PDB file of N, CA and C in Angstrom:
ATOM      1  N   UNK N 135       0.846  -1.159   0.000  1.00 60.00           N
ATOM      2  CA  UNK N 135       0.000   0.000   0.000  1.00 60.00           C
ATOM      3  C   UNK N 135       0.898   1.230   0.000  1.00 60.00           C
ATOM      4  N   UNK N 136       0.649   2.170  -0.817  1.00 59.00           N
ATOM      5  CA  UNK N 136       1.300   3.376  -0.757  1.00 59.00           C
ATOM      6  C   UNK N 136       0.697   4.542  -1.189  1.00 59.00           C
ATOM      7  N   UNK N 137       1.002   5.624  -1.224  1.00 56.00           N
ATOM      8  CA  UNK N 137       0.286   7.259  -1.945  1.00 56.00           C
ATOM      9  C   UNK N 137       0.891   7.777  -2.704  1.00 56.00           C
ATOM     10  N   UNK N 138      -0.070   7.500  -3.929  1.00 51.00           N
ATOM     11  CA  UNK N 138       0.842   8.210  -5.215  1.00 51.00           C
ATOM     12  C   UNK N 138       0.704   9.944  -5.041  1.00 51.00           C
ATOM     13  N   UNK N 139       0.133  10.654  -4.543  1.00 66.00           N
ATOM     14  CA  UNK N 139      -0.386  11.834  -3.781  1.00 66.00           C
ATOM     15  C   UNK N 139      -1.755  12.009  -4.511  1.00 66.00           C
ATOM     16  N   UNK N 140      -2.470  11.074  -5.290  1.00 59.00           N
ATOM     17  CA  UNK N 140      -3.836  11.610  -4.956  1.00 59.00           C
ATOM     18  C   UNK N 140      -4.930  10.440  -5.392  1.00 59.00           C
ATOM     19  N   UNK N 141      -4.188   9.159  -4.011  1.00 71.00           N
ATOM     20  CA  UNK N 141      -5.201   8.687  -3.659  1.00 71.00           C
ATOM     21  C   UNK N 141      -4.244   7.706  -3.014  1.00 71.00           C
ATOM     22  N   UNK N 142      -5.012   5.902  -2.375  1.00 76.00           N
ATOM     23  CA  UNK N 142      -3.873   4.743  -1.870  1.00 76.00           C
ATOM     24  C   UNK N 142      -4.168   4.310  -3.070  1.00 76.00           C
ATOM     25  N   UNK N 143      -2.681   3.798  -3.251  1.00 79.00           N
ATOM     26  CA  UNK N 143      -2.197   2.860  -4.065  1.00 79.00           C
ATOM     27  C   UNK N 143      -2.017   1.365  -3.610  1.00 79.00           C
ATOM     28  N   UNK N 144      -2.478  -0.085  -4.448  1.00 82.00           N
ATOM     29  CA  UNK N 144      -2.435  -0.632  -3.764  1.00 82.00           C
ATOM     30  C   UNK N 144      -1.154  -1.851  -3.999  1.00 82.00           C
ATOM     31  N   UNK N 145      -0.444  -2.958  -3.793  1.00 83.00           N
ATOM     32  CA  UNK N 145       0.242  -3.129  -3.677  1.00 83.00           C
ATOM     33  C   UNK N 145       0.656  -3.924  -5.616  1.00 83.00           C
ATOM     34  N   UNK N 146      -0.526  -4.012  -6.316  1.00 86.00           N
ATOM     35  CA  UNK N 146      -0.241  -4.459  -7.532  1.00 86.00           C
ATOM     36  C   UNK N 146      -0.318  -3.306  -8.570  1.00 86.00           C
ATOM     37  N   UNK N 147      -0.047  -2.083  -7.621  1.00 81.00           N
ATOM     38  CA  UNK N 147      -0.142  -0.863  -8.751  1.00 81.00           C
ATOM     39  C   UNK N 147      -1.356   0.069  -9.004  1.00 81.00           C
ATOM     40  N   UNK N 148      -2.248  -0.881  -8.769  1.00 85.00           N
ATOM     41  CA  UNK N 148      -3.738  -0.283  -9.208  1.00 85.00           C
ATOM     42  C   UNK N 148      -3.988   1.098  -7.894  1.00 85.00           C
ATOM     43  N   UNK N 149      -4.794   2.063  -8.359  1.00 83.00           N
ATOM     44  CA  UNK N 149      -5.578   2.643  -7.336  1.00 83.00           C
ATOM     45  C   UNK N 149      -6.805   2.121  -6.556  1.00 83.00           C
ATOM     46  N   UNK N 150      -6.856   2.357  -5.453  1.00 85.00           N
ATOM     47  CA  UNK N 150      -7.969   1.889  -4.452  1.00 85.00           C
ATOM     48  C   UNK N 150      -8.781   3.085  -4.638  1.00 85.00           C
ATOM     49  N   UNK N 151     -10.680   2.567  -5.017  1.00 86.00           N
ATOM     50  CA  UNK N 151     -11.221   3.520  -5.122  1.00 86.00           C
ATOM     51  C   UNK N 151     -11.302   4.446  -3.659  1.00 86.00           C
ATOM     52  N   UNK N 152     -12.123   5.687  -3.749  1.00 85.00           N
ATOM     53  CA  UNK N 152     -12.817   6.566  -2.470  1.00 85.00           C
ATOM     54  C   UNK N 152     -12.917   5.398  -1.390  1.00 85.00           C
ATOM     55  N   UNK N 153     -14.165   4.833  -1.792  1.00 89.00           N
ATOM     56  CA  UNK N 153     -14.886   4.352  -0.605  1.00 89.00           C
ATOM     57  C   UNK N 153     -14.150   3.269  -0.077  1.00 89.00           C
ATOM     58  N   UNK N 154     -13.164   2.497  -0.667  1.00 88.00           N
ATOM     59  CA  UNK N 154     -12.505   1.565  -0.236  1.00 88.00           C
ATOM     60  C   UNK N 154     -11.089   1.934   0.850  1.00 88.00           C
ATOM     61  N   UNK N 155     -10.679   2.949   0.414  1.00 87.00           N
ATOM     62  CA  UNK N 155      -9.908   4.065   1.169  1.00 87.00           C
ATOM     63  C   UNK N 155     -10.379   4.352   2.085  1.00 87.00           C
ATOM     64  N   UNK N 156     -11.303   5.168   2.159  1.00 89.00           N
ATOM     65  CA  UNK N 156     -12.019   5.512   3.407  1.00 89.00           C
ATOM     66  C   UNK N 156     -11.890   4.317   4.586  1.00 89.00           C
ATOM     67  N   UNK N 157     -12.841   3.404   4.474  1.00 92.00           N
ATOM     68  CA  UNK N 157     -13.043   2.449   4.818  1.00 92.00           C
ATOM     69  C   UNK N 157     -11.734   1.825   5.570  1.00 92.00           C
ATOM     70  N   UNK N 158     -10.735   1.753   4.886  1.00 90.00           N
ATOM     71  CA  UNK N 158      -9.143   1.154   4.909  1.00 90.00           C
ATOM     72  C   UNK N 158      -8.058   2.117   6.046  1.00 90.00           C
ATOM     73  N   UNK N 159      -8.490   3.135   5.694  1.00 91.00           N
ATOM     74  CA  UNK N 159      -8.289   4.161   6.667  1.00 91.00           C
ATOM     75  C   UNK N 159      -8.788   4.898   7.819  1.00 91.00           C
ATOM     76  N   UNK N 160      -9.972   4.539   8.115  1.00 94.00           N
ATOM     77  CA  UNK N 160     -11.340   4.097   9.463  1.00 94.00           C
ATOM     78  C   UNK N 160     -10.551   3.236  10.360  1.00 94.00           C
ATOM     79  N   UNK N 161     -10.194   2.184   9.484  1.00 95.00           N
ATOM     80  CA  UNK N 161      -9.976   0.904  10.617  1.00 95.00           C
ATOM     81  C   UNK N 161      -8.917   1.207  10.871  1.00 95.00           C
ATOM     82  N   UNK N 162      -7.498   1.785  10.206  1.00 93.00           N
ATOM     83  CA  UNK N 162      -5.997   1.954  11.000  1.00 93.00           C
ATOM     84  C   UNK N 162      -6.489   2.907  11.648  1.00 93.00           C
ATOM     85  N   UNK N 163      -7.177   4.080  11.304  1.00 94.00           N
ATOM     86  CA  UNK N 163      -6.906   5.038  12.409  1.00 94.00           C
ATOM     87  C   UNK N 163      -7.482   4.488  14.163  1.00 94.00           C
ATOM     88  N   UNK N 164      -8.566   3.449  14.283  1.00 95.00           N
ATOM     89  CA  UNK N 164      -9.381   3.045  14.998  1.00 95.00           C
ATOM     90  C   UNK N 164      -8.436   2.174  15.589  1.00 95.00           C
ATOM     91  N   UNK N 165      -7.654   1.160  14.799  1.00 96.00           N
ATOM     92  CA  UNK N 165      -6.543   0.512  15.501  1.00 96.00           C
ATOM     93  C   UNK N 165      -5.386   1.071  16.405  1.00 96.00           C
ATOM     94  N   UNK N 166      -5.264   2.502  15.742  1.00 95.00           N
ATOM     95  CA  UNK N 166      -3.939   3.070  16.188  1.00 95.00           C
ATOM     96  C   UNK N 166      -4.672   3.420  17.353  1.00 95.00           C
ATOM     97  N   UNK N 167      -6.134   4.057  17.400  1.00 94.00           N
ATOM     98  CA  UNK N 167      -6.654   5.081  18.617  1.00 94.00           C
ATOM     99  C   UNK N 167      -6.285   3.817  19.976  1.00 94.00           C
ATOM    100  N   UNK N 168      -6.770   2.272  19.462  1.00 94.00           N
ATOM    101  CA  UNK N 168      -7.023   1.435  20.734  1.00 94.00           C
ATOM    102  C   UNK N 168      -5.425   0.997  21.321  1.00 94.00           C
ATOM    103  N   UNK N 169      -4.452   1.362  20.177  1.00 94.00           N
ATOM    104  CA  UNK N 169      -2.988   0.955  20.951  1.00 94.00           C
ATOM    105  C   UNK N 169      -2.510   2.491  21.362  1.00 94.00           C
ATOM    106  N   UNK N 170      -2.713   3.650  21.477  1.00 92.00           N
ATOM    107  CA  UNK N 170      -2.510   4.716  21.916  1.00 92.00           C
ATOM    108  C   UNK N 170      -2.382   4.324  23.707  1.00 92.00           C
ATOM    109  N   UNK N 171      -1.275   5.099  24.341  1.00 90.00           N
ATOM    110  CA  UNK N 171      -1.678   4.899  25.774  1.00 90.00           C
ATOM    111  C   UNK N 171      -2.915   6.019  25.989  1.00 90.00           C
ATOM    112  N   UNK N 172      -3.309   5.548  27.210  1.00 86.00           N
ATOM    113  CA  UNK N 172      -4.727   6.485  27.839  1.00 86.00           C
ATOM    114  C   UNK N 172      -4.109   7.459  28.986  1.00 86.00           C
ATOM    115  N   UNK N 173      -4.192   8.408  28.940  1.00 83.00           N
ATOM    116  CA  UNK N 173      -4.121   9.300  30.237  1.00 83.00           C
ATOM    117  C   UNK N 173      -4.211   8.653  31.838  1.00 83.00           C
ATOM    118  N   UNK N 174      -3.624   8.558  32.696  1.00 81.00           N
ATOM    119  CA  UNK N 174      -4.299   8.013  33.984  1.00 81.00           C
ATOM    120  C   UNK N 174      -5.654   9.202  34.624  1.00 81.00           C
ATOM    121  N   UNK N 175      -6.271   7.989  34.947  1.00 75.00           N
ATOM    122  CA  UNK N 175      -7.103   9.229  35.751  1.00 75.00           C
ATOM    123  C   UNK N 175      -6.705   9.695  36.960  1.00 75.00           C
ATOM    124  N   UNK N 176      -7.204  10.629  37.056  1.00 75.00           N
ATOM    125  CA  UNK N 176      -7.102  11.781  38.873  1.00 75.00           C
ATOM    126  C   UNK N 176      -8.149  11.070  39.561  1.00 75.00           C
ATOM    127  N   UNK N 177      -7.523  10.995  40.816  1.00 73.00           N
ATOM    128  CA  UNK N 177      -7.986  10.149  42.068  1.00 73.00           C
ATOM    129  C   UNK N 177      -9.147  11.732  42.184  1.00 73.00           C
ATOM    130  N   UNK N 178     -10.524  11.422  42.380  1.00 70.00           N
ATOM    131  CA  UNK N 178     -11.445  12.086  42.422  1.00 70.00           C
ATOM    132  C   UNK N 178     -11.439  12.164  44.380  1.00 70.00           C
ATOM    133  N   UNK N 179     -11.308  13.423  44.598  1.00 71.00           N
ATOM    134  CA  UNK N 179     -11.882  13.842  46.440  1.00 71.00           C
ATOM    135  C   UNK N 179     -12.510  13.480  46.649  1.00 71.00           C
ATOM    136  N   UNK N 180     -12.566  13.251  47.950  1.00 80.00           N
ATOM    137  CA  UNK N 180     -14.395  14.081  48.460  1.00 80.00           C
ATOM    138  C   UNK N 180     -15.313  14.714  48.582  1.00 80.00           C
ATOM    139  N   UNK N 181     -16.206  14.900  49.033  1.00 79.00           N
ATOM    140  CA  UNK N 181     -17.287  16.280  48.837  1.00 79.00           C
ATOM    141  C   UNK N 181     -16.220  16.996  49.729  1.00 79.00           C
ATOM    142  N   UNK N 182     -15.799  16.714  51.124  1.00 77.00           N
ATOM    143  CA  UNK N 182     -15.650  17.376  51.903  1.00 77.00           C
ATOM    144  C   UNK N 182     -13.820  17.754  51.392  1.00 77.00           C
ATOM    145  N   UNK N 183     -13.279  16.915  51.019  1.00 78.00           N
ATOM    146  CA  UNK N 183     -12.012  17.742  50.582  1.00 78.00           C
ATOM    147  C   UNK N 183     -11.951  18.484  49.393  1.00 78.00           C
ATOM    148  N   UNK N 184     -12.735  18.153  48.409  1.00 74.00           N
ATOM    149  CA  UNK N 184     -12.979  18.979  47.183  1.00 74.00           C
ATOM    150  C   UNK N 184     -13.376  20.563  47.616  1.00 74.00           C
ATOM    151  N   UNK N 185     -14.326  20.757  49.037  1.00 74.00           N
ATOM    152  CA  UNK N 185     -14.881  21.962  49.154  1.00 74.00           C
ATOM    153  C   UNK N 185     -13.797  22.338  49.830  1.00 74.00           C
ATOM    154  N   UNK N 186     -12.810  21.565  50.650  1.00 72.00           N
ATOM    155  CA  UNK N 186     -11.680  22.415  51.659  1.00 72.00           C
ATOM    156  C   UNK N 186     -10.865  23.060  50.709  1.00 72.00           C
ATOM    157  N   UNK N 187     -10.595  22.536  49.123  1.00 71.00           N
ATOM    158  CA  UNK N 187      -9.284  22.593  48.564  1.00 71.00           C
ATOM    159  C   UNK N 187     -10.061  23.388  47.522  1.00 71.00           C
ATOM    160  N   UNK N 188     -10.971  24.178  47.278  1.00 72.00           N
ATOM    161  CA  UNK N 188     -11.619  25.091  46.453  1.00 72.00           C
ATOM    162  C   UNK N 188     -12.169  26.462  48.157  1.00 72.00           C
ATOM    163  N   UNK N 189     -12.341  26.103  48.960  1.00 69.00           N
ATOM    164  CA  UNK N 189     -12.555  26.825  49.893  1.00 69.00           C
ATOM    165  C   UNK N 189     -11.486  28.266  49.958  1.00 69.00           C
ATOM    166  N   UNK N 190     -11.673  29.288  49.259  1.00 71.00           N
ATOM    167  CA  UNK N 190     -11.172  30.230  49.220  1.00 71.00           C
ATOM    168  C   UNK N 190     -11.790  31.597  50.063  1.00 71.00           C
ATOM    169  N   UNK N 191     -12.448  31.864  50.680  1.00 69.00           N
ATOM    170  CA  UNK N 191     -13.275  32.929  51.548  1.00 69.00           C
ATOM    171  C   UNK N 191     -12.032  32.949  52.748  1.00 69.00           C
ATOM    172  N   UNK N 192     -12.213  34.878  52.670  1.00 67.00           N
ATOM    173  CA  UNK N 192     -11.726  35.144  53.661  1.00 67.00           C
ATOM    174  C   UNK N 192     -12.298  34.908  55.167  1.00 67.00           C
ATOM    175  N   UNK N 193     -11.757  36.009  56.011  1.00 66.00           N
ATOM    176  CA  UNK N 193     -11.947  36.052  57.381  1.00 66.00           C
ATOM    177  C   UNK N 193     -13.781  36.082  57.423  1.00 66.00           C
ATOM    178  N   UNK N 194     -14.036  35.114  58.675  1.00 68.00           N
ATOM    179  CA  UNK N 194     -15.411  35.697  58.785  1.00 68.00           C
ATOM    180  C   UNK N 194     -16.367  35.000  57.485  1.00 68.00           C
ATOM    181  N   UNK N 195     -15.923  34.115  56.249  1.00 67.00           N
ATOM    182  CA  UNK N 195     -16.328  33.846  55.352  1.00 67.00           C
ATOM    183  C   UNK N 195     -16.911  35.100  54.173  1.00 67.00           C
ATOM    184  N   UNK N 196     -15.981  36.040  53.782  1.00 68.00           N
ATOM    185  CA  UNK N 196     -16.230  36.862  53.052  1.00 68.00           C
ATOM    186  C   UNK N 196     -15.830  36.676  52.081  1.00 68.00           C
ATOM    187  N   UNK N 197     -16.341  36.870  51.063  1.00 66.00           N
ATOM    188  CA  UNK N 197     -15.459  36.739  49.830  1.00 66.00           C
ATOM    189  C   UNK N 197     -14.407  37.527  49.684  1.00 66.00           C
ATOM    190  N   UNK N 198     -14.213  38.226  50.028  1.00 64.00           N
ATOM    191  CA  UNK N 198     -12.551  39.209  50.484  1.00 64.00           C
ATOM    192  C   UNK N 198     -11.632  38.192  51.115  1.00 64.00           C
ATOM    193  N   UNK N 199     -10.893  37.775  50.326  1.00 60.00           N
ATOM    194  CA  UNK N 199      -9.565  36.743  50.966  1.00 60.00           C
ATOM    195  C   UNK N 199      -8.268  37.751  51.352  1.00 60.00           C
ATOM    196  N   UNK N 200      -8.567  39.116  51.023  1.00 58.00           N
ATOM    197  CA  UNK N 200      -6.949  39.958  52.060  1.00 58.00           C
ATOM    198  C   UNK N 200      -6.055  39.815  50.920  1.00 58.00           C
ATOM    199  N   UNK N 201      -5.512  38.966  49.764  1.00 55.00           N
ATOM    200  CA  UNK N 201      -4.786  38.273  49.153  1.00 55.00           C
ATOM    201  C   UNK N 201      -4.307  39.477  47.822  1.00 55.00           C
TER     202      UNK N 201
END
């Protein structure tokens, strides 16, 4: 398989039509997506540490943090 630059070529010379391309190129890209590594996920808080560690109010609970 190769690209003559305007379209795949296939290995006996011939061109591969549109839709067969398409198609041919669906599935590698779909293959490549499932061997890609994945991001780890973030260990999700608690209610109660999520609100300590977003808890920004000043003195007295004002929205004035002094800062």
């Amino acid at each position: 398989m190769a690209c003559n630059g305007v379209g795949v070529v296939l290995a006996s010379g011939e061109a591969m039509n549109h839709e067969d391309a398409i198609a041919y190129l669906r599935q590698e890209l779909t293959a490549a997506e499932r061997r890609a590594p994945r991001p780890a996920r973030k260990v999700i808080a608690s209610d109660g540490e999520q609100y300590q560690q977003t808890n920004t109010r000043g003195p007295g609970g004002s929205h004035l943090s002094g800062d």
